[in-house]
PDB file of N, CA and C in Angstrom:
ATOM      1  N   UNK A  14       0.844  -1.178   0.000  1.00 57.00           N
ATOM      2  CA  UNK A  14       0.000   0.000   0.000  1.00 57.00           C
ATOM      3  C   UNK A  14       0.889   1.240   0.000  1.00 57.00           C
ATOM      4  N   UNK A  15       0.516   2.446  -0.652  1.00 74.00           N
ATOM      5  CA  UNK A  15       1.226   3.385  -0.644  1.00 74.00           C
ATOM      6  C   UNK A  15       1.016   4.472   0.431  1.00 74.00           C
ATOM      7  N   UNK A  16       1.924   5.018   0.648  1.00 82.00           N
ATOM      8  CA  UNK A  16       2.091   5.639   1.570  1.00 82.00           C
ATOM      9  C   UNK A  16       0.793   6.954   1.965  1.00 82.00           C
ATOM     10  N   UNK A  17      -0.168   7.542   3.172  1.00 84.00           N
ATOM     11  CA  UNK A  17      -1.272   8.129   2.528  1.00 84.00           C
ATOM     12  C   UNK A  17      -1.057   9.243   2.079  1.00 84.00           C
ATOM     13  N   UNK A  18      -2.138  10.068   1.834  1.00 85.00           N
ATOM     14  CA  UNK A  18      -1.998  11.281   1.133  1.00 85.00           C
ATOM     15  C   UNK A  18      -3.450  11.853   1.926  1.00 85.00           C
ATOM     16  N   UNK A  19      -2.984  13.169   2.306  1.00 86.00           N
ATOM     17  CA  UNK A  19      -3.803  13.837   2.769  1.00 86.00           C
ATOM     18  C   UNK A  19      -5.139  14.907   2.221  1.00 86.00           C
ATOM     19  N   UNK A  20      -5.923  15.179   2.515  1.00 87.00           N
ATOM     20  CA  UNK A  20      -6.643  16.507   1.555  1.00 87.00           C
ATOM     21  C   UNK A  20      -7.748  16.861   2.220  1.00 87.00           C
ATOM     22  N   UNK A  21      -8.090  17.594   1.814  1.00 90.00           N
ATOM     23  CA  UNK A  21      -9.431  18.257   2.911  1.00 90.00           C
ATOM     24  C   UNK A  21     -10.835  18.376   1.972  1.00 90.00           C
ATOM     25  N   UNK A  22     -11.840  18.291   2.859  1.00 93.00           N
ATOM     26  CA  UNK A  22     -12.936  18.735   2.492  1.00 93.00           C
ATOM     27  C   UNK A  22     -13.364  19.890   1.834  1.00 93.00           C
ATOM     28  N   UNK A  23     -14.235  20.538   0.944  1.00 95.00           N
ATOM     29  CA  UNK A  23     -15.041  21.607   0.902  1.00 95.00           C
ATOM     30  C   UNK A  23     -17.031  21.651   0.162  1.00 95.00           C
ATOM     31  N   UNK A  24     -17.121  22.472   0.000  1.00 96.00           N
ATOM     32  CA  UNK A  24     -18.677  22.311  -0.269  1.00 96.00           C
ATOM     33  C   UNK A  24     -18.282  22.694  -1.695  1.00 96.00           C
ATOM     34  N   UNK A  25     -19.002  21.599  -2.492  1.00 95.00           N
ATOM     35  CA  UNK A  25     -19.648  22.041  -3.562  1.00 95.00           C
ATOM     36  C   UNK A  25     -20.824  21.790  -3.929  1.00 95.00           C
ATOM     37  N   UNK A  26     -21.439  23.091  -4.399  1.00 95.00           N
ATOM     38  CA  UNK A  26     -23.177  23.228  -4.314  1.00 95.00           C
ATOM     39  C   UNK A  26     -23.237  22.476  -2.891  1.00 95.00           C
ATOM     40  N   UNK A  27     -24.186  21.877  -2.988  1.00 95.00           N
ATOM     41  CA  UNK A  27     -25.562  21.471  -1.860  1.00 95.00           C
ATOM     42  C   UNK A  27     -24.767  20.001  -1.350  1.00 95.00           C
ATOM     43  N   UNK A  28     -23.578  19.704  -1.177  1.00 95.00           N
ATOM     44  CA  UNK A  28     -22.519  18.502  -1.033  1.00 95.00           C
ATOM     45  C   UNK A  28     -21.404  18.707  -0.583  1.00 95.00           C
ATOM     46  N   UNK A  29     -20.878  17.926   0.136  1.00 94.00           N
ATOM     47  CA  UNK A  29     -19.368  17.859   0.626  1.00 94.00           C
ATOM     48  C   UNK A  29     -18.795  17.233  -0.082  1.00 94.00           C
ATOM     49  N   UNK A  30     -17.437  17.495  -0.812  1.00 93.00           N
ATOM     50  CA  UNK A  30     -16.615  17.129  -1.536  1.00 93.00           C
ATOM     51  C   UNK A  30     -14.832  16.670  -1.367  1.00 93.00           C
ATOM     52  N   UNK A  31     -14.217  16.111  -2.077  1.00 91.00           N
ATOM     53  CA  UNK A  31     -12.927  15.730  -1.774  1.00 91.00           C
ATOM     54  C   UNK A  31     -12.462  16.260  -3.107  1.00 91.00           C
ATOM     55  N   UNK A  32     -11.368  16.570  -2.872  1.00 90.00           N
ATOM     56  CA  UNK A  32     -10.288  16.620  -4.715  1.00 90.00           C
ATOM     57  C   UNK A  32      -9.386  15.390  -4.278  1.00 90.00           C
ATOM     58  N   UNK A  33      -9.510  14.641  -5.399  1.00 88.00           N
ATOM     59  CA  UNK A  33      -8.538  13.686  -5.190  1.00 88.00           C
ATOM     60  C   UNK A  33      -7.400  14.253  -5.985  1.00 88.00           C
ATOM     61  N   UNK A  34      -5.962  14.139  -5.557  1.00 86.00           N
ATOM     62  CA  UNK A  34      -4.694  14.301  -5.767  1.00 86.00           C
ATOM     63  C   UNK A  34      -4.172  13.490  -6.944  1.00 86.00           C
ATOM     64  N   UNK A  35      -3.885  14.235  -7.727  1.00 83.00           N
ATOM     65  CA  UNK A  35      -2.939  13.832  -8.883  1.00 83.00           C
ATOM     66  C   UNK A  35      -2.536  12.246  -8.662  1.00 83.00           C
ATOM     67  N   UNK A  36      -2.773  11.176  -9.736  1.00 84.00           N
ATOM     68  CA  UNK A  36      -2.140   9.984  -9.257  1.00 84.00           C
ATOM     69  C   UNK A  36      -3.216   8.808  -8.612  1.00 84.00           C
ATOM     70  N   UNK A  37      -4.250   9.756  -7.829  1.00 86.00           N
ATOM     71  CA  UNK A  37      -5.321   8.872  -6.859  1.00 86.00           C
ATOM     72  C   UNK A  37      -6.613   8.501  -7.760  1.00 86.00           C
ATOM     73  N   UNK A  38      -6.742   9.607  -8.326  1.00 87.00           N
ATOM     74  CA  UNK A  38      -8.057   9.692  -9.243  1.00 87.00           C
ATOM     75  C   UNK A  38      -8.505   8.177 -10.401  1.00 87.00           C
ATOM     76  N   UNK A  39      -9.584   8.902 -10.710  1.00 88.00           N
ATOM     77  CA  UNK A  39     -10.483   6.965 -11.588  1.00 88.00           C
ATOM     78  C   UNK A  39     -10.453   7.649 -13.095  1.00 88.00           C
ATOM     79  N   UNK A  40     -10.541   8.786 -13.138  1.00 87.00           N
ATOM     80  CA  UNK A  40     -10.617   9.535 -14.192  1.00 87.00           C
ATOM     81  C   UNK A  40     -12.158  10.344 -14.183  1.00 87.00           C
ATOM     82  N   UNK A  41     -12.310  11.664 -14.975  1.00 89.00           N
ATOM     83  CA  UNK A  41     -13.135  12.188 -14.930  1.00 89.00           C
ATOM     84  C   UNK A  41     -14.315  11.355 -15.490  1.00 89.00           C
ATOM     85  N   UNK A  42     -15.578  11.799 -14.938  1.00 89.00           N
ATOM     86  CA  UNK A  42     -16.541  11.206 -15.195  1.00 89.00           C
ATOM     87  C   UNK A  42     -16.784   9.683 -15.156  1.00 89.00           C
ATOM     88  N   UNK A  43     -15.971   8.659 -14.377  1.00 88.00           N
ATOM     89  CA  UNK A  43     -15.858   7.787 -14.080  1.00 88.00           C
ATOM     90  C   UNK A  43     -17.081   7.282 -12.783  1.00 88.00           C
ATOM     91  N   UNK A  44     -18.029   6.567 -12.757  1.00 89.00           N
ATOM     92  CA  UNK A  44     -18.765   5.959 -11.810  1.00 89.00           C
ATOM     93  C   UNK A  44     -18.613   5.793 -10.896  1.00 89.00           C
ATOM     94  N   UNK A  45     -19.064   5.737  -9.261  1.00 92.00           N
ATOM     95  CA  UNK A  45     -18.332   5.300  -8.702  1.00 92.00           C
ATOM     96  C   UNK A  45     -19.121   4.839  -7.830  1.00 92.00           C
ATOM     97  N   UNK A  46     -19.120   3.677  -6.777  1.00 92.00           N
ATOM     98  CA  UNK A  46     -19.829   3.167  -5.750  1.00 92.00           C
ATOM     99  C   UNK A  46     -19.370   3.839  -4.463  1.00 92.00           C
ATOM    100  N   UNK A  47     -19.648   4.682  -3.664  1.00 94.00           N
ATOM    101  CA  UNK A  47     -19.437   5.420  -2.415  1.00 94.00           C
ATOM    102  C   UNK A  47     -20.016   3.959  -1.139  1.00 94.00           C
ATOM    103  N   UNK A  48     -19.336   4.089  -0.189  1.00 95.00           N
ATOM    104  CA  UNK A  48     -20.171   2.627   1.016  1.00 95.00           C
ATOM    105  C   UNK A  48     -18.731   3.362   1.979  1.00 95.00           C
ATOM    106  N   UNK A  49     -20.002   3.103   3.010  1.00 94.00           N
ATOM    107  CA  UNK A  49     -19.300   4.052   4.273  1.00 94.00           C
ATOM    108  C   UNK A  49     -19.227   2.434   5.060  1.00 94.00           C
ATOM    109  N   UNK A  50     -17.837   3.031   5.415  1.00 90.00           N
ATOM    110  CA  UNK A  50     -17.262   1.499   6.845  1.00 90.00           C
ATOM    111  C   UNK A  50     -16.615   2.375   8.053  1.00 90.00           C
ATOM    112  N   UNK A  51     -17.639   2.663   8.736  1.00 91.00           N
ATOM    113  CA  UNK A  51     -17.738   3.327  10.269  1.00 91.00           C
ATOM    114  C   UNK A  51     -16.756   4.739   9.770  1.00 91.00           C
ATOM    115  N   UNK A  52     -15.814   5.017  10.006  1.00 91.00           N
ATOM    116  CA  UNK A  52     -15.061   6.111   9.789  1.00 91.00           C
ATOM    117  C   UNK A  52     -14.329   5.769   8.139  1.00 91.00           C
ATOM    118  N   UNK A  53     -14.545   4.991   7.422  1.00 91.00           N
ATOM    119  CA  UNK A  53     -14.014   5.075   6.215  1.00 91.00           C
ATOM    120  C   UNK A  53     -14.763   5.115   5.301  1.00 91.00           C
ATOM    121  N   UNK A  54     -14.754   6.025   3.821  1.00 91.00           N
ATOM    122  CA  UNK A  54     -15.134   5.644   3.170  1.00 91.00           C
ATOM    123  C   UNK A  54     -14.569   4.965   1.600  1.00 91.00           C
ATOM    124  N   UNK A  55     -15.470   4.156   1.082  1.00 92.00           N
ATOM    125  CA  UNK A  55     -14.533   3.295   0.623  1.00 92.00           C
ATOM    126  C   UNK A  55     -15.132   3.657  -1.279  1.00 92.00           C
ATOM    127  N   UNK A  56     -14.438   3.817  -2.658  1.00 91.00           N
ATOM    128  CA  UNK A  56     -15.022   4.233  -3.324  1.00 91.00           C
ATOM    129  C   UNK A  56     -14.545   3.364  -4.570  1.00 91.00           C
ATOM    130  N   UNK A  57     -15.577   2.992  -5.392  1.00 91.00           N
ATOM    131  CA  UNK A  57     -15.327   1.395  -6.185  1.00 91.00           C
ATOM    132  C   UNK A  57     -15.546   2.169  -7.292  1.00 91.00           C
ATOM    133  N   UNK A  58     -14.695   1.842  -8.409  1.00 90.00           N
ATOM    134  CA  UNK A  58     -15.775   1.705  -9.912  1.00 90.00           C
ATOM    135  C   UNK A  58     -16.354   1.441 -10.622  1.00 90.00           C
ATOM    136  N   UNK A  59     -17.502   1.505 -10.327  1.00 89.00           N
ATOM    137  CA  UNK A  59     -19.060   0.912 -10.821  1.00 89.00           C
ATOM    138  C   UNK A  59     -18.067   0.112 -12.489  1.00 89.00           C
ATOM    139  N   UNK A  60     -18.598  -0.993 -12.595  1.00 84.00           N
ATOM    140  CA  UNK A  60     -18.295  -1.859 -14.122  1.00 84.00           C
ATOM    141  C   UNK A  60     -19.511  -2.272 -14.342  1.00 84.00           C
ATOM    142  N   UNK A  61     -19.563  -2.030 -15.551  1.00 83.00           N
ATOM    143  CA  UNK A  61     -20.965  -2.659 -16.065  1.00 83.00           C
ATOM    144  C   UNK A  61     -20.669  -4.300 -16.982  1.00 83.00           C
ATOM    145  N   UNK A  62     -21.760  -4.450 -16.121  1.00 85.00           N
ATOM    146  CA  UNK A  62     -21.186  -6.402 -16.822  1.00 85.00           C
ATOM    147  C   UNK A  62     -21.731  -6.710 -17.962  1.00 85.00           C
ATOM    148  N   UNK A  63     -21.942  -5.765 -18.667  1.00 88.00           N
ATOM    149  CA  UNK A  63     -22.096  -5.768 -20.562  1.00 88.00           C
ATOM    150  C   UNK A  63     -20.631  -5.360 -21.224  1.00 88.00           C
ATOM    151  N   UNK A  64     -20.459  -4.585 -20.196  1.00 85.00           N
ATOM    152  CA  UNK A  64     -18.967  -4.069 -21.222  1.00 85.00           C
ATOM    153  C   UNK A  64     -17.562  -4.562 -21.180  1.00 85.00           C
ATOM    154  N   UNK A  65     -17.984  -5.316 -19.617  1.00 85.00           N
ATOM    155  CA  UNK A  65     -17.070  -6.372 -19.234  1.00 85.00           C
ATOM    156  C   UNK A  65     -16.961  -7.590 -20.277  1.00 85.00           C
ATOM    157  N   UNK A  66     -18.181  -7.680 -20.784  1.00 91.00           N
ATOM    158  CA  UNK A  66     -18.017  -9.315 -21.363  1.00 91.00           C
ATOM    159  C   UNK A  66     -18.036  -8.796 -22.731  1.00 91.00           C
ATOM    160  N   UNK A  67     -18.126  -7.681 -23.100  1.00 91.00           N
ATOM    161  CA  UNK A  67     -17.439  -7.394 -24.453  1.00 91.00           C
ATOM    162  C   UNK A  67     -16.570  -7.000 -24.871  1.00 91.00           C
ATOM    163  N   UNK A  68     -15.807  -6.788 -23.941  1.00 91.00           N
ATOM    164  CA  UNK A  68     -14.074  -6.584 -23.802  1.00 91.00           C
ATOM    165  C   UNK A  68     -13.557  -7.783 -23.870  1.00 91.00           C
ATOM    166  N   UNK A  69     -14.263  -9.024 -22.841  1.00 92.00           N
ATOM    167  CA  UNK A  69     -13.710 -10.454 -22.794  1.00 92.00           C
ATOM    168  C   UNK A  69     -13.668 -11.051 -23.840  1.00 92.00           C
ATOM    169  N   UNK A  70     -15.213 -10.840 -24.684  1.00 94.00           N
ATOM    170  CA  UNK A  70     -15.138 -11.509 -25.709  1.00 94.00           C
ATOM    171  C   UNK A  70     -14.252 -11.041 -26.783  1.00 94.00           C
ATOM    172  N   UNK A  71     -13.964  -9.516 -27.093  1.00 94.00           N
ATOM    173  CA  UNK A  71     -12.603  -9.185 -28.054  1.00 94.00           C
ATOM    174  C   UNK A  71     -11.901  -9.532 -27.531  1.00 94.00           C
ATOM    175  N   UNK A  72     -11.368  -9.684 -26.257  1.00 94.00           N
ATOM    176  CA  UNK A  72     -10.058  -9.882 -25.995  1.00 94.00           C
ATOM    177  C   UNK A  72      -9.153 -11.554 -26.499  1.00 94.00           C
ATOM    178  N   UNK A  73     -10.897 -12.601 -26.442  1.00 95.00           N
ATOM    179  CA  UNK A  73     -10.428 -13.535 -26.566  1.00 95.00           C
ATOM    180  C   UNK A  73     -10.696 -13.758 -28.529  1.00 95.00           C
ATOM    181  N   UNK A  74     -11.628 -13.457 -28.921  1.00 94.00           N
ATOM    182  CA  UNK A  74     -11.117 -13.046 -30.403  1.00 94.00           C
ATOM    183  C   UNK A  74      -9.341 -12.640 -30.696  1.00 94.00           C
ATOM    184  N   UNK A  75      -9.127 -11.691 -30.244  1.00 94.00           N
ATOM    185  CA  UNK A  75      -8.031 -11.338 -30.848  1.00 94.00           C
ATOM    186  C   UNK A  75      -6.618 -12.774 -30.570  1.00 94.00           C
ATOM    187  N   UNK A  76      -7.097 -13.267 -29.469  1.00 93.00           N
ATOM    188  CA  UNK A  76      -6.108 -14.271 -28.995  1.00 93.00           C
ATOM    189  C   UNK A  76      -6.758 -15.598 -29.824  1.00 93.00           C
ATOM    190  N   UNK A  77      -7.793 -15.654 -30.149  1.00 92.00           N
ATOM    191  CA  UNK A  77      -8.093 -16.747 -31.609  1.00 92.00           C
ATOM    192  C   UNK A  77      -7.409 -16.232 -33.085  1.00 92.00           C
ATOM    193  N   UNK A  78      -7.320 -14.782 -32.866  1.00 92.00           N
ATOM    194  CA  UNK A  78      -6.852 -14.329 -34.615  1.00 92.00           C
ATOM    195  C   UNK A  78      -5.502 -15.012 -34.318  1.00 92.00           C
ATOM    196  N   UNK A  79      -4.670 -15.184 -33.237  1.00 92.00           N
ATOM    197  CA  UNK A  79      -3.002 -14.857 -33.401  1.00 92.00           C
ATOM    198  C   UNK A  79      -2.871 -16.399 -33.913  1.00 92.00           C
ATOM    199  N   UNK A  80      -1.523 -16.498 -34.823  1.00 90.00           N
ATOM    200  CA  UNK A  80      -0.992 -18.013 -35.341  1.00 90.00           C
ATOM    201  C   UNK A  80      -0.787 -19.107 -34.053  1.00 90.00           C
ATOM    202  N   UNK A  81      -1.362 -20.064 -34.536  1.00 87.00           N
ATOM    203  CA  UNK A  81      -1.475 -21.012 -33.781  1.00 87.00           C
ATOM    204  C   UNK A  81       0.412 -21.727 -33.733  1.00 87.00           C
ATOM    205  N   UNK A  82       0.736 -22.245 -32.213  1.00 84.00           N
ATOM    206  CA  UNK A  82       2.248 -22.289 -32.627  1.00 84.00           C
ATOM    207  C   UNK A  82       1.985 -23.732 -33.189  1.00 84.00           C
ATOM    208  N   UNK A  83       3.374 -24.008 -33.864  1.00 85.00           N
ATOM    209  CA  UNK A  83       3.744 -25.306 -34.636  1.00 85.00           C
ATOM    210  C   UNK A  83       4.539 -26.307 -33.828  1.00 85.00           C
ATOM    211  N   UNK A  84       4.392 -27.293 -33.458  1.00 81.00           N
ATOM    212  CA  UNK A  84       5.607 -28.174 -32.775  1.00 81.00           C
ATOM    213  C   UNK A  84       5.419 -29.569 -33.510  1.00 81.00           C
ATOM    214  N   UNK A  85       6.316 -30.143 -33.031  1.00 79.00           N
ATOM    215  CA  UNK A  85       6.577 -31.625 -33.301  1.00 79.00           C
ATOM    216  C   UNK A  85       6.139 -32.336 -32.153  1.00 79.00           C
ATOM    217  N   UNK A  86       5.487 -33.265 -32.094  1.00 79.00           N
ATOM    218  CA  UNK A  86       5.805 -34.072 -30.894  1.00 79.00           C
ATOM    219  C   UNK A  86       7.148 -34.830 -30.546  1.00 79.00           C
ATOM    220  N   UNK A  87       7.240 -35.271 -29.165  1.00 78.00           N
ATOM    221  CA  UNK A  87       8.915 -35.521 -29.068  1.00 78.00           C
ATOM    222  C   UNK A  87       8.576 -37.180 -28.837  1.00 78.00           C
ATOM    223  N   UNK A  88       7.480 -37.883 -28.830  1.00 72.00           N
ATOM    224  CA  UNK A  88       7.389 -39.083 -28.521  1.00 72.00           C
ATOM    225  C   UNK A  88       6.747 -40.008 -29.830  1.00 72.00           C
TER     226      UNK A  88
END
């Protein structure tokens, strides 16, 4: 785990807010699941399990396009 990093609160509009620090961030406009654990809060990035399995499925396409290797058997 890396070492923490500090930052403070302020209001924006009608909400309390954090800036996350260079490095920490999910990227703008990125989803996010907020879930409070007694004094922590903990912040996920929402994945949608459509886009998950259509990434999986190119991913494993592209690993069907590549050349199949060639060997000999040794027995």
């Amino acid at each position: 785990m890396n070492a923490p990093i500090h930052a403070k609160t302020f209001k924006s509009g009608n909400s309390e807010a954090i800036r996350l620090p260079k490095g920490v961030g999910f990227g703008i406009g990125t989803e996010m699941r907020v879930e409070r654990d007694a004094h922590r809060i903990v912040l996920t990035p929402v994945t949608d399990p459509a886009e998950e399995k259509r990434k999986l499925l190119r991913m494993l396409a592209e690993l069907d396009a590549l050349p199949k290797p060639s060997y000999t058997p040794t027995h």
